[in-house]
PDB file of C-alpha atoms in Angstrom:
ATOM      1  CA  GLU F  29       0.028  -0.176  -0.099  1.00 95.00           C
ATOM      2  CA  VAL F  30       1.099   3.594  -1.151  1.00 96.00           C
ATOM      3  CA  GLN F  31       1.816   5.666   2.394  1.00 97.00           C
ATOM      4  CA  LEU F  32       2.755   9.255   2.818  1.00 98.00           C
ATOM      5  CA  VAL F  33       3.212  10.275   6.549  1.00 98.00           C
ATOM      6  CA  GLU F  34       4.465  13.943   7.124  1.00 98.00           C
ATOM      7  CA  SER F  35       6.167  14.836  10.518  1.00 98.00           C
ATOM      8  CA  GLY F  36       7.805  17.794  11.780  1.00 98.00           C
ATOM      9  CA  GLY F  37       5.075  20.397  12.131  1.00 97.00           C
ATOM     10  CA  GLY F  38       4.362  22.621  15.577  1.00 97.00           C
ATOM     11  CA  LEU F  39       4.568  25.801  16.848  1.00 98.00           C
ATOM     12  CA  VAL F  40       7.114  28.261  15.762  1.00 98.00           C
ATOM     13  CA  LYS F  41       7.805  31.937  16.198  1.00 98.00           C
ATOM     14  CA  PRO F  42       7.854  34.674  13.399  1.00 98.00           C
ATOM     15  CA  GLY F  43      10.853  34.370  11.876  1.00 98.00           C
ATOM     16  CA  GLY F  44      11.851  30.859  13.144  1.00 98.00           C
ATOM     17  CA  SER F  45      12.378  27.707  11.204  1.00 98.00           C
ATOM     18  CA  LEU F  46      11.108  24.178  10.796  1.00 98.00           C
ATOM     19  CA  ARG F  47      12.142  21.311   8.976  1.00 98.00           C
ATOM     20  CA  LEU F  48       9.069  18.896   7.682  1.00 98.00           C
ATOM     21  CA  SER F  49       9.941  15.550   6.743  1.00 98.00           C
ATOM     22  CA  CYS F  50       7.423  13.069   4.453  1.00 98.00           C
ATOM     23  CA  ALA F  51       8.350   9.300   4.664  1.00 98.00           C
ATOM     24  CA  ALA F  52       7.245   7.357   1.825  1.00 98.00           C
ATOM     25  CA  SER F  53       6.670   3.496   1.513  1.00 97.00           C
ATOM     26  CA  GLY F  54       4.940   1.182  -0.551  1.00 97.00           C
ATOM     27  CA  PHE F  55       6.181   2.483  -3.952  1.00 97.00           C
ATOM     28  CA  THR F  56       9.851   3.218  -5.438  1.00 97.00           C
ATOM     29  CA  PHE F  57      10.235   6.634  -4.129  1.00 97.00           C
ATOM     30  CA  SER F  58      13.185   7.378  -6.582  1.00 97.00           C
ATOM     31  CA  SER F  59      11.070   7.209  -9.540  1.00 97.00           C
ATOM     32  CA  TYR F  60       8.673   9.851  -8.419  1.00 97.00           C
ATOM     33  CA  GLY F  61       8.724  13.521  -8.537  1.00 97.00           C
ATOM     34  CA  MET F  62       7.260  15.143  -5.218  1.00 98.00           C
ATOM     35  CA  ASN F  63       5.234  18.065  -3.765  1.00 98.00           C
ATOM     36  CA  TRP F  64       4.262  19.798  -0.717  1.00 98.00           C
ATOM     37  CA  VAL F  65       0.764  21.514  -0.509  1.00 98.00           C
ATOM     38  CA  ARG F  66      -0.494  23.749   2.301  1.00 98.00           C
ATOM     39  CA  GLN F  67      -3.904  24.279   3.426  1.00 98.00           C
ATOM     40  CA  ALA F  68      -4.240  27.424   5.743  1.00 98.00           C
ATOM     41  CA  PRO F  69      -7.077  26.763   8.420  1.00 97.00           C
ATOM     42  CA  GLY F  70     -10.452  27.037   6.796  1.00 95.00           C
ATOM     43  CA  LYS F  71      -9.016  27.999   3.359  1.00 97.00           C
ATOM     44  CA  GLY F  72      -8.159  26.321  -0.006  1.00 97.00           C
ATOM     45  CA  LEU F  73      -5.214  24.468  -1.126  1.00 98.00           C
ATOM     46  CA  GLU F  74      -1.962  26.171  -2.082  1.00 98.00           C
ATOM     47  CA  TRP F  75       0.721  24.085  -3.773  1.00 97.00           C
ATOM     48  CA  VAL F  76       3.885  25.189  -2.498  1.00 98.00           C
ATOM     49  CA  ALA F  77       6.850  23.186  -3.710  1.00 98.00           C
ATOM     50  CA  ALA F  78       8.084  20.333  -5.890  1.00 97.00           C
ATOM     51  CA  ILE F  79      11.014  18.277  -6.548  1.00 98.00           C
ATOM     52  CA  SER F  80      11.836  16.126  -9.621  1.00 97.00           C
ATOM     53  CA  SER F  81      12.302  12.436  -9.191  1.00 97.00           C
ATOM     54  CA  SER F  82      15.912  12.642  -9.584  1.00 96.00           C
ATOM     55  CA  GLY F  83      16.286  15.840  -7.113  1.00 96.00           C
ATOM     56  CA  THR F  84      17.886  18.194 -10.337  1.00 97.00           C
ATOM     57  CA  TYR F  85      15.305  20.252 -10.324  1.00 97.00           C
ATOM     58  CA  THR F  86      13.187  21.872  -7.779  1.00 98.00           C
ATOM     59  CA  TYR F  87      10.054  24.508  -8.046  1.00 97.00           C
ATOM     60  CA  TYR F  88       8.622  26.999  -5.647  1.00 97.00           C
ATOM     61  CA  ALA F  89       5.413  29.022  -5.396  1.00 97.00           C
ATOM     62  CA  ASP F  90       6.371  32.699  -5.355  1.00 96.00           C
ATOM     63  CA  SER F  91       5.160  33.092  -1.753  1.00 97.00           C
ATOM     64  CA  VAL F  92       8.043  30.598  -0.272  1.00 98.00           C
ATOM     65  CA  LYS F  93      10.829  31.446  -2.964  1.00 98.00           C
ATOM     66  CA  GLY F  94      13.982  32.191  -1.093  1.00 97.00           C
ATOM     67  CA  ARG F  95      12.469  31.107   2.415  1.00 98.00           C
ATOM     68  CA  PHE F  96      11.930  27.453   1.661  1.00 98.00           C
ATOM     69  CA  THR F  97      13.619  24.480   0.249  1.00 98.00           C
ATOM     70  CA  VAL F  98      12.307  21.458  -0.945  1.00 98.00           C
ATOM     71  CA  SER F  99      14.988  18.352  -0.684  1.00 98.00           C
ATOM     72  CA  ARG F 100      14.714  14.696  -1.072  1.00 98.00           C
ATOM     73  CA  ASP F 101      16.727  11.419   0.455  1.00 98.00           C
ATOM     74  CA  ASP F 102      16.127   8.524  -1.899  1.00 97.00           C
ATOM     75  CA  ALA F 103      18.164   6.256   0.585  1.00 97.00           C
ATOM     76  CA  LYS F 104      15.338   7.029   3.303  1.00 98.00           C
ATOM     77  CA  SER F 105      12.475   7.309   0.784  1.00 98.00           C
ATOM     78  CA  SER F 106      11.906  10.649   2.608  1.00 98.00           C
ATOM     79  CA  LEU F 107      11.184  13.998   1.356  1.00 98.00           C
ATOM     80  CA  TYR F 108      11.636  17.124   3.235  1.00 98.00           C
ATOM     81  CA  LEU F 109      10.818  20.926   3.465  1.00 98.00           C
ATOM     82  CA  GLN F 110      13.278  23.231   5.170  1.00 98.00           C
ATOM     83  CA  MET F 111      11.087  26.260   6.159  1.00 98.00           C
ATOM     84  CA  ASN F 112      12.969  29.342   7.107  1.00 98.00           C
ATOM     85  CA  SER F 113      11.842  33.252   8.126  1.00 98.00           C
ATOM     86  CA  LEU F 114       8.369  31.839   8.649  1.00 98.00           C
ATOM     87  CA  ARG F 115       5.469  34.034   8.821  1.00 98.00           C
ATOM     88  CA  GLY F 116       2.094  34.053  10.324  1.00 97.00           C
ATOM     89  CA  GLU F 117       0.870  33.510   7.008  1.00 98.00           C
ATOM     90  CA  ASP F 118       2.596  30.357   6.537  1.00 98.00           C
ATOM     91  CA  THR F 119       0.168  28.609   9.149  1.00 98.00           C
ATOM     92  CA  ALA F 120      -1.102  25.792   7.749  1.00 98.00           C
ATOM     93  CA  VAL F 121      -1.434  22.094   7.375  1.00 98.00           C
ATOM     94  CA  TYR F 122       1.402  20.869   5.018  1.00 98.00           C
ATOM     95  CA  PHE F 123       0.722  17.870   2.993  1.00 98.00           C
ATOM     96  CA  CYS F 124       3.041  15.812   1.053  1.00 98.00           C
ATOM     97  CA  ALA F 125       2.177  14.331  -2.489  1.00 98.00           C
ATOM     98  CA  ARG F 126       3.426  12.053  -5.082  1.00 98.00           C
ATOM     99  CA  GLY F 127       3.658  13.149  -8.352  1.00 95.00           C
ATOM    100  CA  HIS F 128       5.147  14.978 -11.394  1.00 88.00           C
ATOM    101  CA  GLN F 129       1.988  16.683 -12.309  1.00 90.00           C
ATOM    102  CA  LEU F 130      -0.528  14.616 -10.684  1.00 93.00           C
ATOM    103  CA  LEU F 131      -1.082  14.847  -7.148  1.00 95.00           C
ATOM    104  CA  GLN F 132      -2.052  11.415  -5.782  1.00 96.00           C
ATOM    105  CA  PRO F 133      -1.555   9.927  -3.099  1.00 97.00           C
ATOM    106  CA  TRP F 134      -1.428  12.335  -0.293  1.00 98.00           C
ATOM    107  CA  GLY F 135      -0.271  12.182   2.859  1.00 98.00           C
ATOM    108  CA  GLN F 136      -2.164  13.228   6.080  1.00 97.00           C
ATOM    109  CA  GLY F 137      -0.612  16.374   6.714  1.00 98.00           C
ATOM    110  CA  THR F 138       1.199  18.115   9.621  1.00 98.00           C
ATOM    111  CA  LEU F 139       0.336  21.420  11.288  1.00 98.00           C
ATOM    112  CA  VAL F 140       2.820  24.284  11.297  1.00 98.00           C
ATOM    113  CA  THR F 141       1.643  27.357  13.332  1.00 98.00           C
ATOM    114  CA  VAL F 142       3.462  30.392  13.355  1.00 98.00           C
ATOM    115  CA  SER F 143       2.763  32.654  16.102  1.00 97.00           C
ATOM    116  CA  SER F 144       4.296  34.550  19.017  1.00 96.00           C
TER     117      SER F 144
ATOM    118  CA  ASP P   1       1.143  32.585 -13.185  1.00 93.00           C
ATOM    119  CA  ILE P   2      -1.885  30.914 -14.176  1.00 95.00           C
ATOM    120  CA  GLN P   3      -5.192  32.118 -12.282  1.00 96.00           C
ATOM    121  CA  MET P   4      -7.913  29.422 -11.430  1.00 97.00           C
ATOM    122  CA  THR P   5     -11.588  30.871 -10.994  1.00 97.00           C
ATOM    123  CA  GLN P   6     -13.697  28.124  -9.456  1.00 97.00           C
ATOM    124  CA  SER P   7     -17.569  28.458  -9.367  1.00 96.00           C
ATOM    125  CA  PRO P   8     -19.767  28.488  -7.229  1.00 97.00           C
ATOM    126  CA  SER P   9     -18.041  28.662  -4.110  1.00 97.00           C
ATOM    127  CA  THR P  10     -20.447  26.664  -2.405  1.00 97.00           C
ATOM    128  CA  LEU P  11     -23.544  24.629  -3.716  1.00 96.00           C
ATOM    129  CA  SER P  12     -26.303  23.427  -1.962  1.00 96.00           C
ATOM    130  CA  ALA P  13     -28.160  20.319  -3.533  1.00 95.00           C
ATOM    131  CA  SER P  14     -29.914  17.089  -2.745  1.00 94.00           C
ATOM    132  CA  VAL P  15     -29.070  13.416  -3.031  1.00 95.00           C
ATOM    133  CA  GLY P  16     -29.893  12.610  -6.603  1.00 96.00           C
ATOM    134  CA  ASP P  17     -29.291  15.828  -8.012  1.00 96.00           C
ATOM    135  CA  ARG P  18     -27.134  16.497 -11.027  1.00 97.00           C
ATOM    136  CA  VAL P  19     -24.158  19.135  -9.885  1.00 97.00           C
ATOM    137  CA  THR P  20     -22.059  21.039 -12.303  1.00 98.00           C
ATOM    138  CA  ILE P  21     -19.013  22.952 -11.158  1.00 98.00           C
ATOM    139  CA  THR P  22     -16.746  25.366 -13.303  1.00 98.00           C
ATOM    140  CA  CYS P  23     -13.251  26.230 -13.600  1.00 98.00           C
ATOM    141  CA  ARG P  24     -11.712  28.813 -15.565  1.00 98.00           C
ATOM    142  CA  THR P  25      -7.858  29.563 -15.984  1.00 98.00           C
ATOM    143  CA  SER P  26      -6.498  32.738 -17.113  1.00 97.00           C
ATOM    144  CA  GLN P  27      -4.684  31.428 -20.140  1.00 97.00           C
ATOM    145  CA  GLY P  28      -4.935  28.290 -22.254  1.00 97.00           C
ATOM    146  CA  ILE P  29      -4.131  25.339 -20.705  1.00 97.00           C
ATOM    147  CA  GLY P  30      -4.950  22.343 -23.040  1.00 97.00           C
ATOM    148  CA  THR P  31      -6.226  19.737 -20.903  1.00 97.00           C
ATOM    149  CA  TRP P  32      -3.718  20.173 -18.370  1.00 98.00           C
ATOM    150  CA  LEU P  33      -6.497  20.168 -15.697  1.00 98.00           C
ATOM    151  CA  ALA P  34      -7.157  18.070 -12.842  1.00 98.00           C
ATOM    152  CA  TRP P  35      -9.863  17.689 -10.349  1.00 98.00           C
ATOM    153  CA  TYR P  36      -9.869  16.800  -6.579  1.00 98.00           C
ATOM    154  CA  GLN P  37     -12.290  15.888  -4.025  1.00 98.00           C
ATOM    155  CA  GLN P  38     -11.685  16.710  -0.064  1.00 98.00           C
ATOM    156  CA  LYS P  39     -13.646  15.758   3.002  1.00 97.00           C
ATOM    157  CA  PRO P  40     -13.320  17.417   6.239  1.00 95.00           C
ATOM    158  CA  GLY P  41     -10.091  16.603   8.429  1.00 94.00           C
ATOM    159  CA  LYS P  42      -9.093  14.566   5.196  1.00 97.00           C
ATOM    160  CA  ALA P  43      -6.404  14.867   2.444  1.00 98.00           C
ATOM    161  CA  PRO P  44      -7.708  15.430  -1.145  1.00 98.00           C
ATOM    162  CA  LYS P  45      -8.192  12.616  -3.448  1.00 97.00           C
ATOM    163  CA  LEU P  46      -7.769  13.111  -7.192  1.00 97.00           C
ATOM    164  CA  LEU P  47     -10.809  12.306  -9.263  1.00 98.00           C
ATOM    165  CA  LEU P  48     -10.004  13.391 -12.911  1.00 98.00           C
ATOM    166  CA  TYR P  49      -6.982  14.033 -14.673  1.00 97.00           C
ATOM    167  CA  GLY P  50      -6.398  15.220 -18.639  1.00 97.00           C
ATOM    168  CA  ALA P  51     -10.005  17.080 -17.915  1.00 97.00           C
ATOM    169  CA  SER P  52     -11.792  14.177 -18.310  1.00 98.00           C
ATOM    170  CA  SER P  53     -10.215  10.882 -17.488  1.00 98.00           C
ATOM    171  CA  LEU P  54     -11.401   9.308 -14.179  1.00 98.00           C
ATOM    172  CA  ASP P  55      -8.562   8.277 -11.808  1.00 96.00           C
ATOM    173  CA  THR P  56      -8.625   4.446 -11.077  1.00 95.00           C
ATOM    174  CA  GLY P  57     -11.708   3.633  -8.565  1.00 96.00           C
ATOM    175  CA  VAL P  58     -13.369   6.627  -9.170  1.00 97.00           C
ATOM    176  CA  PRO P  59     -17.614   6.190  -9.783  1.00 97.00           C
ATOM    177  CA  SER P  60     -18.466   6.993 -13.444  1.00 97.00           C
ATOM    178  CA  ARG P  61     -21.268   9.270 -11.899  1.00 97.00           C
ATOM    179  CA  PHE P  62     -18.293  11.783 -12.019  1.00 98.00           C
ATOM    180  CA  SER P  63     -17.569  12.899 -15.092  1.00 98.00           C
ATOM    181  CA  GLY P  64     -15.352  16.230 -16.753  1.00 98.00           C
ATOM    182  CA  SER P  65     -15.075  18.228 -19.697  1.00 98.00           C
ATOM    183  CA  GLY P  66     -13.374  21.336 -21.694  1.00 98.00           C
ATOM    184  CA  SER P  67     -10.139  22.297 -22.997  1.00 97.00           C
ATOM    185  CA  GLY P  68      -8.276  25.716 -23.226  1.00 97.00           C
ATOM    186  CA  THR P  69     -10.016  27.912 -20.758  1.00 97.00           C
ATOM    187  CA  GLU P  70     -13.126  26.333 -19.273  1.00 98.00           C
ATOM    188  CA  PHE P  71     -13.857  23.028 -17.735  1.00 98.00           C
ATOM    189  CA  THR P  72     -16.578  21.356 -15.871  1.00 98.00           C
ATOM    190  CA  LEU P  73     -16.723  18.746 -13.405  1.00 98.00           C
ATOM    191  CA  THR P  74     -20.434  16.753 -13.217  1.00 98.00           C
ATOM    192  CA  ILE P  75     -21.781  14.720 -10.760  1.00 97.00           C
ATOM    193  CA  SER P  76     -24.448  12.919 -12.673  1.00 97.00           C
ATOM    194  CA  SER P  77     -26.635  11.757  -9.598  1.00 96.00           C
ATOM    195  CA  LEU P  78     -25.264  13.086  -5.982  1.00 96.00           C
ATOM    196  CA  GLN P  79     -24.726  10.508  -3.524  1.00 96.00           C
ATOM    197  CA  PRO P  80     -24.407  10.884   0.463  1.00 95.00           C
ATOM    198  CA  ASP P  81     -20.606  10.301   0.055  1.00 95.00           C
ATOM    199  CA  ASP P  82     -20.326  13.199  -2.587  1.00 96.00           C
ATOM    200  CA  PHE P  83     -20.548  15.995  -0.285  1.00 93.00           C
ATOM    201  CA  ALA P  84     -17.330  17.293  -0.027  1.00 97.00           C
ATOM    202  CA  THR P  85     -14.951  20.375  -1.241  1.00 98.00           C
ATOM    203  CA  TYR P  86     -13.767  19.857  -4.670  1.00 98.00           C
ATOM    204  CA  TYR P  87     -10.835  21.673  -6.269  1.00 98.00           C
ATOM    205  CA  CYS P  88      -9.656  22.033 -10.045  1.00 98.00           C
ATOM    206  CA  GLN P  89      -5.571  22.102 -10.396  1.00 98.00           C
ATOM    207  CA  HIS P  90      -3.686  22.914 -13.613  1.00 97.00           C
ATOM    208  CA  TYR P  91      -0.609  21.135 -14.339  1.00 96.00           C
ATOM    209  CA  HIS P  92       0.368  23.029 -17.595  1.00 96.00           C
ATOM    210  CA  SER P  93       3.499  24.790 -16.252  1.00 94.00           C
ATOM    211  CA  TYR P  94       4.900  25.601 -12.757  1.00 94.00           C
ATOM    212  CA  PRO P  95       3.700  27.154 -10.453  1.00 95.00           C
ATOM    213  CA  TRP P  96       0.999  24.707  -9.927  1.00 96.00           C
ATOM    214  CA  THR P  97      -2.375  26.601  -9.157  1.00 97.00           C
ATOM    215  CA  PHE P  98      -5.821  25.126  -7.631  1.00 97.00           C
ATOM    216  CA  GLY P  99      -9.196  26.793  -8.036  1.00 97.00           C
ATOM    217  CA  GLN P 100     -10.677  28.114  -4.689  1.00 97.00           C
ATOM    218  CA  GLY P 101     -12.594  25.261  -4.055  1.00 98.00           C
ATOM    219  CA  THR P 102     -16.586  24.432  -4.051  1.00 98.00           C
ATOM    220  CA  LYS P 103     -18.242  23.230  -1.249  1.00 97.00           C
ATOM    221  CA  VAL P 104     -21.062  20.434  -1.786  1.00 97.00           C
ATOM    222  CA  ALA P 105     -23.429  20.787   0.829  1.00 94.00           C
ATOM    223  CA  ILE P 106     -26.845  19.697   1.846  1.00 79.00           C
TER     224      ILE P 106
END
């Protein structure tokens, strides 16, 4: 069974940093591009970042460019999101999702709260 | 960036109703469009891709159409399990963007 499990969320102060992880199982992780998508409380979905299957290419939403870094470790079947200079508007549930273009499946999400 | 305009934002319907949701894009994207369903407290689930292709296991009461800048998601006969929020997403070019969502409620 394909499974994605996010971790690393929590409460962080504005300007702080956090690193999210996504552990993948049930498929050949190294063969797939991966994504991070977030959802602010009560709001819609916002694509955040993507990384190619090789790890060579990364893509970011303008709202996080220069602050967030997506990476992967194929040996650990894991995806990461390093988030720096966090702002209140970054408060959201962060989902990882498999796929180069289509996002399927998704993990259950991890909540990041940015507040003083 | 490609902007997505989804309508309506909320839709009140009953079991058995035919429901249509519209998604418009700010520029042509061919058929590089997907639809997702999200239930409260859950992760989204892919329903359709390529504007009209059903993902594996998705009931045939769901259908999609359109190309270019205008797309529709139709549920032919609404079932209790279909009350959820639906999002369109383009994957024509980065950055991917989603529509604002349509909540289908009783």
